[in-house]
Amino acid sequence: MLLEVRDLHVEFRTRDGIAKAVNGVSYAVDAGETLAVLGESGSGKSVTAQAVMGILDSPPGRITGGEVLFQGQDLLTLREGERRRIRGARMAMIFQDALSALNPVLTVGAQLAEMFVVHRGMSAKDARARAVELMDRVRIPAAAQRVRDYPHQFSGGMRQRIMIAMALALEPALIIADEPTTALDVTVQAQVMDLLAELQREYRMGLILITHDLGVVADVADRIAVMYAGRIVESAPVHDIYKAPAHPYTRGLLDSIPRLDQKGRQLYAIKGLPPNLMAIPPGCAFNPRCPMAQDVCRTDVPPLYEVAGDHGGERVSACHFWRECLHDRS
Amino acid sequence: MTGPEPILEVSGLLKHYPLTRGILFKKQVGAVKAVDGVDFTLARGETLGIVGESGCGKSTLARLLVNLEAPTAGSIRYRGEDITRLSGRALKAVRRNIQMVFQDPYTSLNPRMTVGDIIGEPYEIHPEAAPKGDRRRRVRELLDVVGLNPEYINRYPHQFSGGQRQRIGIARGLALRPEIIVADEPVSALDVSVQAQVINLLATLQAEFGLSYVFIAHDLSIVRHISDRVGVMYLGRIVETGRDAEIYDHPTHPYTQALLSAVPVPDPRAREHRERIILSGDVPSPTDIPSGCRFRTRCWKARERCALEVPPLAVPEEFRLTTGPAAHDSACHFAEEKRVVPPEGPAASGDEPHTEPA
């Protein structure tokens, strides 16, 4: 296994109390595999990724438990200097907003070249040549000229390509992409996702795709982990989850999006709001919004039940009534 | 157009922002052609969806419709009267009837006003809409209509979540009982589960108050869900328009086809069955719109004619004699019907994706 997150806990200390952002998340990604982490804002999907990358803001953030095994090594026990050598070289991250992730006062060429100078000890000239190669690789037209441009001179899609080039520079084994196409228009989004998928296949990288978009997930993911209030509520191969979700939250999400190929029906709306992370409801965190909730849901935190999947592969659901949920649908 | 009489008629609408050089002696060196010739009609009780990518001019169009900006040329007729020429009292009267819901529920509500004051503010501007003593009661009613607890009347915007704030914005839009609501990306800032609540609310309110909507969004699935008719915008112009099934199931303009094929469908089985049209390049700058057909620089069908002649927004010749769903307005010289959205998803056929044909 390339990356294994085990029982990760992260909390934020704020003036108003302790916000429990991640409450026992476990997931795994293999080389060449795409895991989509799906969730709404505040579900803890980005915080988990930040903890894995080692870029969590701390304070106020604090990892209070768990392990992050990357190529067999627990990253959480490493010193900052050691982590810095891994970050960028062996695991890299692509952010949502390329304009704020890139340095506005340096040319993109300088930012790309820096990777090779710092991690590979190359000369400035060689590094510059590699930067042009990379920009070519992510299909930026006229790379040799554009290497001297600043981030603001690129369009949104081109900037996201530069982010991808940066992440790929040192050929990492794992890439974490946090909402990589959310800020882009659909036609550009398709270009960027295609490029990312192609490069992933070519380099056999593990990819963790963090997103709220069920459509993007269906297009590229092998497995999905659905997060709610800092926990994984369902995890399954992509075909299983769309065919028959085994958690009422997943089902609600699927039913609440309008479809391009369907029309007319009233949209299903999940009632209420996601919980406040400083006061997560006892029992199952989803129970106040769940149409299937029973007494047990208000008292007992559901464990991850194993669900028999149609397509092989591990499948789990954190719902006491996963069987009923599954059958309701099919 | 058949059906009820139009409540809003837009024709030849143009909004160019001049680009000038020099400080004292300003010389116009060009223009940002944000809206560059838009025509449409909106019937009573109807929803017209406008889709397009960022920079296509859809938000400028919204601002023109509610008279926040004056157009460079063209007319907007509300009940037969051109509202772009109005001023003073007459303009104020029209504004009562055309209201707007904004995209960002975080910046469109004044953080220092209570919810009651925000929703009640339209009554300060149009005192004839409600007598002073009755306003609090009306505001409570409005809160109830949009699904918020009327007790929240004295709270401030920061005490609400994004979805609740958007409801406040909608309540404010409804306060004067308008006939038309222009909604500019009203749900794009919201989470998926909350999005559905707001869309359902908009649909319910439309039925209840007989509202007409101009619904502007970049999300094609949402636009299909809520709209009766759809207009696809590209670089300041509507390039294709028709009833929702005509546009989504029988698109004839290459841009619409590319746009539809790029939308990720939440069904992994659609992966293998779909044809993706991936456009090359980016949208050209609205200061420098290509000659002829404005889409030709990204179009795979472009020929010489496309650079020379501007295609009109009309039923293309090929379909003029047919009556099928492909016969709708499309601004393309080489319009061709092409189905890019799989009918009801291949899921409906019940095929197992992993079984190989024997």
XYZ file of C-alpha atoms in Angstrom:
688
model
C 0.000 0.000 0.000
C 1.340 3.397 -0.975
C -0.443 5.430 1.660
C -2.435 4.278 4.630
C -4.143 6.677 6.994
C -5.175 4.972 10.229
C -7.626 6.371 12.745
C -6.555 9.984 12.257
C -7.853 12.617 14.685
C -7.411 16.341 14.199
C -8.845 19.155 16.277
C -8.701 22.912 16.180
C -8.516 24.978 19.337
C -10.483 28.150 18.875
C -11.674 30.882 21.166
C -15.110 29.325 21.275
C -14.001 25.792 22.020
C -12.476 22.754 20.409
C -13.628 21.963 16.881
C -13.240 18.286 16.098
C -12.489 18.414 12.410
C -11.311 14.843 11.846
C -12.573 12.053 14.072
C -10.958 8.736 13.254
C -10.454 8.693 9.501
C -8.848 5.684 7.848
C -8.216 5.273 4.156
C -5.659 3.772 1.821
C -4.412 4.428 -1.703
C -2.280 2.187 -3.874
C 0.052 3.143 -6.701
C -1.895 3.890 -9.872
C -5.161 4.145 -7.964
C -7.501 7.127 -7.684
C -9.305 7.607 -4.403
C -11.935 10.318 -4.339
C -12.673 11.871 -0.969
C -16.121 13.362 -1.224
C -17.704 15.729 1.236
C -19.296 19.104 1.791
C -17.537 22.078 3.299
C -16.574 21.366 6.881
C -16.584 17.599 6.448
C -12.859 17.391 7.176
C -11.768 16.260 3.729
C -9.184 18.998 3.252
C -7.952 18.905 6.842
C -7.220 15.189 6.498
C -5.197 15.921 3.374
C -3.313 18.719 5.092
C -2.415 16.388 7.949
C -1.144 13.813 5.445
C 0.938 16.427 3.637
C 2.166 17.934 6.895
C 0.905 21.409 6.108
C -1.735 21.659 8.797
C -1.858 25.101 10.414
C -0.733 24.362 13.933
C -1.654 26.022 16.107
C -4.683 26.155 16.021
C -4.759 22.694 14.409
C -3.437 19.648 16.262
C -3.188 15.988 15.322
C -4.409 14.166 18.398
C -4.123 10.597 17.240
C -3.593 8.148 14.436
C -0.929 7.162 11.932
C -0.100 8.208 8.393
C 1.899 5.388 6.797
C 3.557 6.443 3.569
C 5.586 3.727 1.843
C 5.673 1.959 5.181
C 6.913 4.905 7.227
C 4.797 6.750 9.803
C 5.031 10.380 8.745
C 3.638 11.683 12.012
C 6.732 10.521 13.902
C 9.155 12.320 11.581
C 10.842 15.637 12.309
C 9.890 18.661 10.233
C 13.184 18.601 8.295
C 12.596 14.999 7.222
C 9.039 15.721 6.211
C 10.178 18.628 4.113
C 12.359 16.312 2.059
C 9.375 14.056 1.384
C 6.978 16.870 0.611
C 7.203 17.907 -3.025
C 9.610 15.087 -3.877
C 7.631 11.985 -2.962
C 4.188 13.419 -2.346
C 2.824 16.601 -3.827
C -0.340 18.641 -3.633
C -2.457 20.525 -6.149
C -4.597 23.299 -4.701
C -7.940 24.666 -5.750
C -6.976 28.250 -6.249
C -3.821 28.385 -8.340
C -3.671 32.148 -8.236
C -3.205 32.226 -4.484
C -1.074 29.080 -4.386
C 1.518 30.477 -6.783
C 3.868 33.287 -5.829
C 2.708 36.428 -7.649
C 6.118 38.154 -7.695
C 8.098 35.302 -9.243
C 7.837 34.070 -12.816
C 6.321 30.608 -13.179
C 9.640 29.451 -14.612
C 11.466 30.512 -11.467
C 8.937 28.710 -9.285
C 9.178 25.505 -11.277
C 12.973 25.669 -11.466
C 13.228 26.182 -7.718
C 11.986 22.616 -7.189
C 14.952 21.192 -9.097
C 17.477 23.495 -7.460
C 16.306 22.790 -3.917
C 15.536 19.064 -4.142
C 17.884 17.916 -6.894
C 20.741 20.395 -6.541
C 20.662 21.331 -10.227
C 22.274 24.428 -11.666
C 19.967 27.341 -12.417
C 20.401 26.809 -16.144
C 19.537 23.108 -16.129
C 16.620 23.744 -13.807
C 15.271 26.368 -16.175
C 15.475 23.906 -19.069
C 13.564 21.320 -17.030
C 10.906 23.931 -16.246
C 10.308 24.497 -19.951
C 10.101 20.733 -20.533
C 7.515 20.421 -17.785
C 5.379 23.240 -19.109
C 5.480 21.547 -22.474
C 4.451 18.292 -20.822
C 1.286 19.866 -19.388
C 0.613 21.335 -22.847
C 1.130 25.019 -22.249
C 1.536 26.545 -25.709
C 4.817 28.373 -26.423
C 6.350 27.127 -23.176
C 9.804 28.512 -23.955
C 8.436 32.053 -24.014
C 5.813 31.717 -21.335
C 8.306 30.443 -18.780
C 9.169 34.095 -18.184
C 5.559 35.115 -17.486
C 4.038 35.778 -14.077
C 1.049 33.812 -12.733
C -1.452 36.626 -13.347
C -0.635 36.536 -17.059
C -2.128 33.060 -17.405
C -5.782 32.056 -17.661
C -7.337 29.946 -14.890
C -6.962 26.689 -16.798
C -3.350 27.426 -17.703
C -2.538 28.309 -14.100
C -3.980 25.008 -12.967
C -1.732 23.277 -15.534
C 1.245 25.025 -13.972
C 0.143 23.725 -10.562
C 0.016 20.242 -12.040
C 3.461 20.709 -13.586
C 4.792 21.778 -10.211
C 3.291 18.796 -8.460
C 4.722 16.438 -11.084
C 8.155 18.034 -11.237
C 9.932 15.547 -9.009
C 7.799 12.572 -10.077
C 6.171 11.928 -6.707
C 4.548 8.616 -5.862
C 1.430 10.327 -4.523
C -0.497 13.405 -5.551
C -3.225 14.973 -3.473
C -5.480 17.227 -5.517
C -7.768 19.428 -3.414
C -10.715 20.557 -5.574
C -8.397 20.960 -8.584
C -11.095 21.997 -11.044
C -13.716 23.656 -8.862
C -12.731 27.172 -9.897
C -12.699 26.318 -13.614
C -15.344 26.400 -16.325
C -16.722 23.063 -17.482
C -14.928 22.952 -20.815
C -11.623 23.815 -19.149
C -12.365 21.466 -16.266
C -12.616 18.598 -18.739
C -9.237 19.502 -20.265
C -7.527 19.646 -16.880
C -9.067 16.431 -15.507
C -8.088 14.581 -18.679
C -4.527 15.805 -18.391
C -4.325 14.802 -14.735
C -5.712 11.332 -15.424
C -3.326 10.814 -18.322
C -0.260 11.819 -16.322
C -1.356 9.661 -13.414
C -1.537 6.608 -15.683
C 1.808 7.405 -17.235
C 3.678 7.767 -13.945
C 1.568 5.190 -12.065
C 0.986 7.640 -9.242
C -1.499 7.292 -6.441
C -4.028 10.110 -6.612
C -6.252 11.400 -3.847
C -8.902 13.609 -5.369
C -10.715 15.777 -2.873
C -13.959 17.149 -4.220
C -17.597 17.921 -3.557
C -18.602 17.203 -7.144
C -20.240 13.808 -7.619
C -19.937 14.183 -11.379
C -16.167 14.597 -11.431
C -15.814 11.642 -9.077
C -17.851 9.366 -11.331
C -15.646 10.294 -14.262
C -12.251 9.504 -12.784
C -12.255 7.700 -9.434
C -11.641 4.019 -8.694
C -12.800 4.222 -5.106
C -14.802 6.763 -3.136
C -14.686 7.689 0.522
C -17.616 9.866 1.596
C -16.945 12.096 4.604
C -19.374 13.699 7.011
C -18.547 15.621 10.179
C -14.964 14.411 10.218
C -15.639 10.718 9.660
C -15.818 8.433 6.684
C -19.428 7.320 6.456
C -19.095 5.146 3.397
C -16.243 3.841 1.312
C -16.606 1.671 -1.763
C -15.578 1.037 -5.354
C -17.057 3.753 -7.540
C -19.549 1.547 -9.407
C -21.096 0.171 -6.208
C -21.700 3.500 -4.582
C -23.545 5.053 -7.520
C -25.590 1.958 -8.131
C -26.680 1.386 -4.556
C -25.388 3.635 -1.801
C -25.189 1.954 1.601
C -25.435 5.120 3.681
C -28.414 7.512 3.811
C -26.119 10.530 3.509
C -24.581 9.267 0.274
C -28.026 8.455 -1.015
C -29.255 11.926 -0.121
C -26.337 13.535 -1.918
C -26.929 11.501 -5.058
C -30.627 12.288 -5.056
C -30.153 15.983 -4.401
C -28.190 16.825 -7.542
C -30.056 17.746 -10.691
C -29.118 15.515 -13.613
C -28.318 16.635 -17.114
C -30.188 13.688 -18.564
C -33.273 13.876 -16.374
C -35.818 16.523 -15.701
C -38.956 17.292 -13.854
C -38.929 15.553 -10.507
C -38.713 17.618 -7.350
C -35.167 17.428 -6.048
C -34.653 15.462 -2.899
C -33.273 17.833 -0.293
C -31.415 16.636 2.779
C -33.123 18.566 5.543
C -31.221 20.733 7.981
C -27.593 21.728 8.007
C -24.242 20.028 8.553
C -23.411 19.954 12.278
C -21.303 22.430 14.161
C -17.949 20.708 14.700
C -17.821 21.984 18.263
C -21.038 20.172 19.085
C -21.265 17.035 16.973
C -24.489 15.185 17.820
C -24.076 12.046 19.945
C -24.464 8.702 18.229
C -24.372 8.939 14.451
C -23.470 12.526 13.484
C -25.964 12.401 10.628
C -28.946 11.340 12.769
C -30.700 14.739 13.056
C -30.882 14.940 9.248
C -31.449 11.271 8.498
C -34.824 10.014 7.271
C -34.063 6.512 8.603
C -32.873 7.463 12.093
C -34.002 5.262 15.007
C -33.294 5.488 18.731
C -30.046 3.550 18.456
C -28.705 6.166 16.019
C -29.029 8.853 18.667
C -26.983 6.934 21.225
C -24.511 4.563 19.543
C -21.808 5.695 17.170
C -22.061 3.273 14.251
C -18.894 1.282 13.516
C -17.793 0.690 9.935
C -19.886 -2.294 8.836
C -18.583 -4.432 6.038
C -20.885 -4.450 3.039
C -20.715 -7.085 0.337
C -19.828 -5.292 -2.882
C -20.822 -6.310 -6.412
C -17.479 -5.551 -7.929
C -15.088 -6.972 -5.372
C -12.979 -4.636 -3.334
C -13.579 -3.554 0.185
C -16.821 -1.796 0.954
C -17.859 -0.287 4.288
C -20.717 1.814 5.638
C -21.048 3.614 8.956
C -24.800 3.128 9.230
C -26.628 0.844 11.654
C -29.194 0.268 8.944
C -26.982 -0.127 5.896
C -28.911 -3.219 4.792
C -32.195 -1.317 4.672
C -30.526 1.575 2.899
C -29.099 -0.723 0.263
C -32.413 -2.482 -0.339
C -34.464 0.680 -0.445
C -32.633 1.613 -3.561
C -32.462 -1.599 -5.556
C -43.522 32.266 -29.953
C -46.709 30.651 -28.891
C -48.144 30.796 -25.405
C -48.775 33.754 -23.145
C -47.742 37.288 -24.035
C -44.182 38.204 -23.153
C -43.628 40.154 -19.974
C -40.067 41.050 -20.920
C -38.696 41.577 -24.427
C -35.018 42.166 -24.952
C -33.720 43.141 -28.346
C -30.325 44.089 -29.703
C -28.941 44.566 -26.217
C -25.371 45.841 -26.190
C -23.063 46.771 -23.333
C -19.587 47.923 -24.280
C -17.187 49.248 -21.674
C -14.775 51.690 -23.320
C -11.048 51.193 -22.882
C -9.311 54.542 -22.784
C -5.751 55.745 -22.839
C -4.414 59.023 -21.525
C -5.367 60.981 -18.430
C -6.478 64.423 -19.495
C -7.365 63.737 -23.068
C -8.965 60.342 -22.942
C -8.876 58.538 -26.186
C -10.944 55.441 -26.688
C -8.693 52.644 -27.866
C -11.174 49.796 -27.796
C -14.009 48.307 -25.806
C -14.803 45.311 -23.671
C -17.824 43.926 -25.458
C -19.421 42.265 -22.458
C -22.877 41.959 -23.972
C -22.830 42.130 -27.720
C -26.286 41.740 -29.201
C -28.699 39.746 -27.055
C -32.359 39.132 -27.928
C -34.901 37.109 -25.998
C -38.399 37.166 -24.617
C -39.677 36.017 -21.262
C -43.292 34.961 -20.775
C -45.277 35.328 -17.570
C -44.626 32.458 -15.170
C -41.794 31.147 -17.282
C -38.192 30.412 -16.387
C -35.518 31.306 -18.886
C -32.142 29.792 -18.085
C -28.991 31.491 -19.327
C -25.861 29.331 -19.297
C -22.338 30.190 -20.216
C -18.779 30.100 -19.002
C -17.138 32.841 -17.002
C -16.599 35.965 -19.041
C -19.459 35.286 -21.440
C -21.364 38.326 -20.202
C -24.139 36.615 -18.302
C -23.695 38.669 -15.137
C -23.559 41.918 -17.102
C -26.781 40.836 -18.762
C -28.344 40.375 -15.319
C -27.284 43.852 -14.256
C -28.734 45.336 -17.420
C -32.052 43.568 -16.879
C -32.548 45.043 -13.424
C -31.366 48.423 -14.650
C -28.238 48.584 -12.516
C -26.369 49.513 -15.677
C -27.470 51.381 -18.764
C -26.970 49.531 -22.037
C -24.853 50.974 -24.850
C -27.647 50.171 -27.280
C -30.768 48.059 -27.559
C -33.977 47.905 -25.610
C -35.518 46.035 -22.700
C -39.299 46.169 -22.868
C -41.273 45.438 -19.743
C -44.954 45.141 -20.615
C -44.226 46.925 -23.878
C -42.422 49.870 -22.326
C -38.702 50.375 -22.920
C -37.223 50.595 -19.422
C -33.757 51.636 -20.556
C -35.043 55.106 -21.347
C -36.886 55.637 -18.082
C -35.759 57.786 -15.191
C -37.095 59.138 -11.933
C -40.489 58.037 -10.770
C -41.251 55.856 -13.767
C -37.991 53.943 -13.367
C -38.639 53.429 -9.673
C -42.047 51.959 -10.441
C -40.546 49.481 -12.885
C -37.799 48.488 -10.477
C -40.412 47.344 -8.005
C -41.404 44.682 -10.457
C -37.985 43.412 -11.477
C -35.882 42.242 -8.550
C -32.586 40.465 -8.269
C -31.112 37.632 -6.209
C -27.333 37.779 -6.061
C -24.730 35.059 -6.239
C -22.741 35.546 -3.105
C -24.827 35.379 0.060
C -21.802 36.519 2.064
C -21.223 39.891 0.424
C -24.711 40.812 -0.742
C -26.097 41.279 2.780
C -25.014 44.250 4.891
C -23.282 42.749 7.964
C -24.338 45.658 10.172
C -28.043 45.386 9.492
C -30.403 42.929 11.099
C -32.245 40.457 8.927
C -35.455 42.384 9.558
C -33.884 45.618 8.322
C -32.376 43.917 5.278
C -35.618 42.340 4.158
C -37.593 45.457 5.102
C -35.310 47.892 3.301
C -37.195 47.676 0.003
C -40.199 49.128 1.882
C -38.124 52.186 2.862
C -37.410 52.828 -0.794
C -40.935 52.045 -1.950
C -43.053 53.208 1.005
C -46.248 52.772 -0.994
C -45.698 49.005 -1.034
C -46.525 48.598 2.648
C -47.758 51.005 5.339
C -45.211 51.596 8.066
C -47.055 49.784 10.819
C -47.414 46.669 8.726
C -43.799 46.172 7.709
C -42.533 44.015 10.581
C -45.438 41.662 10.065
C -44.693 41.411 6.364
C -41.036 40.697 7.031
C -42.006 37.897 9.419
C -44.284 36.507 6.757
C -41.493 36.606 4.209
C -39.134 34.800 6.578
C -41.757 32.125 6.959
C -42.268 31.887 3.185
C -38.577 31.209 2.553
C -38.431 28.640 5.336
C -36.713 30.620 8.078
C -37.965 30.987 11.606
C -39.736 34.402 11.918
C -38.169 34.701 15.380
C -34.828 35.325 13.673
C -35.907 38.803 12.613
C -33.433 40.557 14.915
C -30.416 38.450 14.076
C -27.468 39.509 11.947
C -26.304 37.837 8.713
C -23.179 36.282 10.286
C -25.414 34.188 12.510
C -26.692 32.279 9.488
C -25.211 29.615 7.233
C -24.705 30.125 3.504
C -27.970 28.473 2.534
C -29.920 30.459 5.114
C -28.335 33.688 3.894
C -29.387 32.902 0.367
C -32.926 32.491 1.699
C -32.644 35.968 3.219
C -31.540 37.301 -0.160
C -34.544 35.626 -1.762
C -36.904 37.053 0.871
C -35.556 40.527 0.130
C -36.115 39.932 -3.568
C -39.714 38.933 -2.861
C -40.546 41.806 -0.513
C -42.061 44.054 -3.170
C -44.009 41.227 -4.799
C -42.140 41.569 -8.097
C -43.245 39.867 -11.284
C -39.764 39.079 -12.500
C -36.800 37.820 -10.533
C -33.355 37.855 -12.077
C -31.216 35.323 -10.235
C -27.494 35.462 -10.946
C -25.854 32.169 -9.907
C -28.100 31.913 -6.846
C -26.885 28.495 -5.710
C -23.318 28.213 -6.930
C -21.844 29.245 -3.579
C -23.792 26.575 -1.693
C -23.051 22.984 -0.729
C -24.750 20.243 -2.709
C -27.244 19.249 -0.032
C -28.230 22.877 0.580
C -28.369 23.689 -3.137
C -31.318 21.344 -3.565
C -33.220 23.073 -0.738
C -32.821 26.486 -2.379
C -33.709 25.245 -5.871
C -36.852 23.604 -4.531
C -37.713 26.832 -2.710
C -37.371 28.861 -5.911
C -39.652 26.407 -7.723
C -42.284 26.534 -4.972
C -42.255 30.333 -4.872
C -42.670 30.504 -8.616
C -45.809 28.385 -8.456
C -47.146 30.325 -5.483
C -46.586 33.865 -6.727
C -46.639 33.336 -10.500
C -43.102 34.655 -10.817
C -41.060 34.778 -14.001
C -37.401 33.933 -13.600
C -34.312 34.741 -15.546
C -32.006 32.143 -14.037
C -28.349 32.685 -14.797
C -25.854 29.937 -13.987
C -22.843 28.079 -15.242
C -24.107 24.697 -14.047
C -25.943 23.084 -16.939
C -27.657 20.419 -14.831
C -29.220 22.968 -12.514
C -30.335 25.145 -15.403
C -32.028 22.213 -17.068
C -33.763 21.314 -13.859
C -35.345 24.693 -13.318
C -35.789 26.164 -16.806
C -38.558 26.028 -19.399
C -36.348 27.570 -22.030
C -32.591 27.878 -22.183
C -30.214 30.287 -23.890
C -26.543 29.391 -24.271
C -24.234 32.404 -24.183
C -20.764 32.692 -25.643
C -18.706 35.898 -25.688
C -21.603 38.274 -25.189
C -24.126 36.599 -27.443
C -26.740 33.900 -27.250
C -25.567 31.221 -29.671
C -28.404 28.753 -29.247
C -31.800 28.924 -27.629
C -34.847 26.714 -27.336
C -36.948 24.646 -24.971
C -34.922 22.664 -22.488
C -35.293 19.330 -24.287
C -34.360 20.956 -27.605
C -31.121 22.286 -26.189
C -30.139 19.336 -24.004
C -31.277 16.410 -26.115
C -31.007 17.896 -29.618
C -28.295 20.558 -29.584
C -27.233 21.808 -33.013
C -24.579 24.388 -32.119
C -21.063 22.974 -31.672
C -20.440 25.085 -28.572
C -23.530 23.740 -26.833
C -22.488 20.222 -27.782
C -19.004 20.717 -26.368
C -20.388 22.296 -23.214
C -22.822 19.443 -22.636
C -20.289 16.749 -23.340
C -17.885 18.267 -20.817
C -20.313 18.099 -17.911
C -19.392 15.231 -15.637
C -22.415 12.956 -15.207
C -22.725 11.400 -11.753
C -22.874 7.861 -13.077
C -19.637 5.928 -13.527
C -21.282 3.720 -16.134
C -21.642 6.740 -18.380
C -17.831 6.903 -18.607
C -17.562 4.238 -21.264
C -20.632 5.294 -23.205
C -19.981 8.969 -23.603
C -18.341 10.836 -26.347
C -16.346 13.727 -24.997
C -15.700 16.793 -27.080
C -12.735 18.531 -25.549
C -12.351 22.065 -26.814
C -8.882 23.394 -27.388
C -7.742 26.712 -26.024
C -9.446 29.359 -23.953
C -12.257 31.804 -24.578
C -10.934 34.797 -26.596
C -10.832 38.180 -24.912
C -14.064 40.202 -25.159
C -11.940 43.175 -26.280
C -10.963 41.305 -29.399
C -13.870 39.223 -30.596
C -13.102 37.043 -33.654
C -14.639 38.112 -36.957
C -17.591 36.218 -38.354
C -18.646 33.491 -35.942
C -17.197 34.264 -32.535
C -16.796 30.596 -31.683
C -14.763 29.720 -34.779
C -11.354 29.920 -33.042
C -12.254 26.935 -30.864
C -14.576 25.135 -33.265
C -13.585 21.882 -34.965
C -15.992 22.551 -37.819
C -14.808 26.059 -38.686
C -14.333 26.836 -42.363
C -13.655 29.948 -44.367
C -17.249 31.073 -44.299
C -17.195 31.195 -40.508
C -14.511 33.900 -40.516
C -16.413 36.054 -42.999
C -20.099 35.845 -42.147
C -21.702 36.310 -38.766
C -24.191 33.467 -38.354
C -27.623 34.814 -37.349
C -29.496 33.384 -34.371
C -32.304 31.659 -36.264
C -33.472 28.187 -37.172
C -30.656 26.870 -39.403
C -31.496 26.201 -43.077
C -31.068 22.462 -42.673
C -33.900 22.307 -40.183
C -36.154 25.036 -41.518
C -38.535 22.614 -43.158
C -38.600 20.106 -40.338
C -40.737 20.332 -37.250
C -38.688 18.147 -34.902
C -36.909 19.300 -31.774
C -33.781 20.125 -33.784
C -35.600 23.028 -35.414
C -34.745 25.766 -32.934
C -32.593 28.889 -33.064
C -28.897 28.182 -33.429
C -26.248 30.616 -34.652
C -24.117 28.245 -36.711
C -23.486 28.021 -40.469
C -22.968 24.290 -40.247
C -25.505 23.337 -37.621
C -25.906 19.617 -37.158
C -27.889 17.705 -34.609
C -25.755 15.686 -32.274
C -26.838 13.967 -29.127
C -24.170 14.204 -26.471
C -26.113 13.507 -23.292
C -26.946 9.804 -23.162
C -30.743 9.370 -23.025
C -31.739 8.829 -19.373
C -28.255 7.452 -18.778
C -27.129 4.026 -19.947
C -28.055 2.898 -16.432
C -31.636 2.630 -17.618
C -30.768 -0.227 -19.930
C -29.745 -2.310 -16.928
C -26.508 -3.472 -18.535
C -23.829 -4.586 -16.177
C -20.737 -2.564 -16.978
C -18.295 -5.319 -16.145
C -19.790 -8.249 -18.004
C -18.232 -8.767 -21.375
C -20.564 -9.646 -24.230
C -20.327 -13.393 -24.726
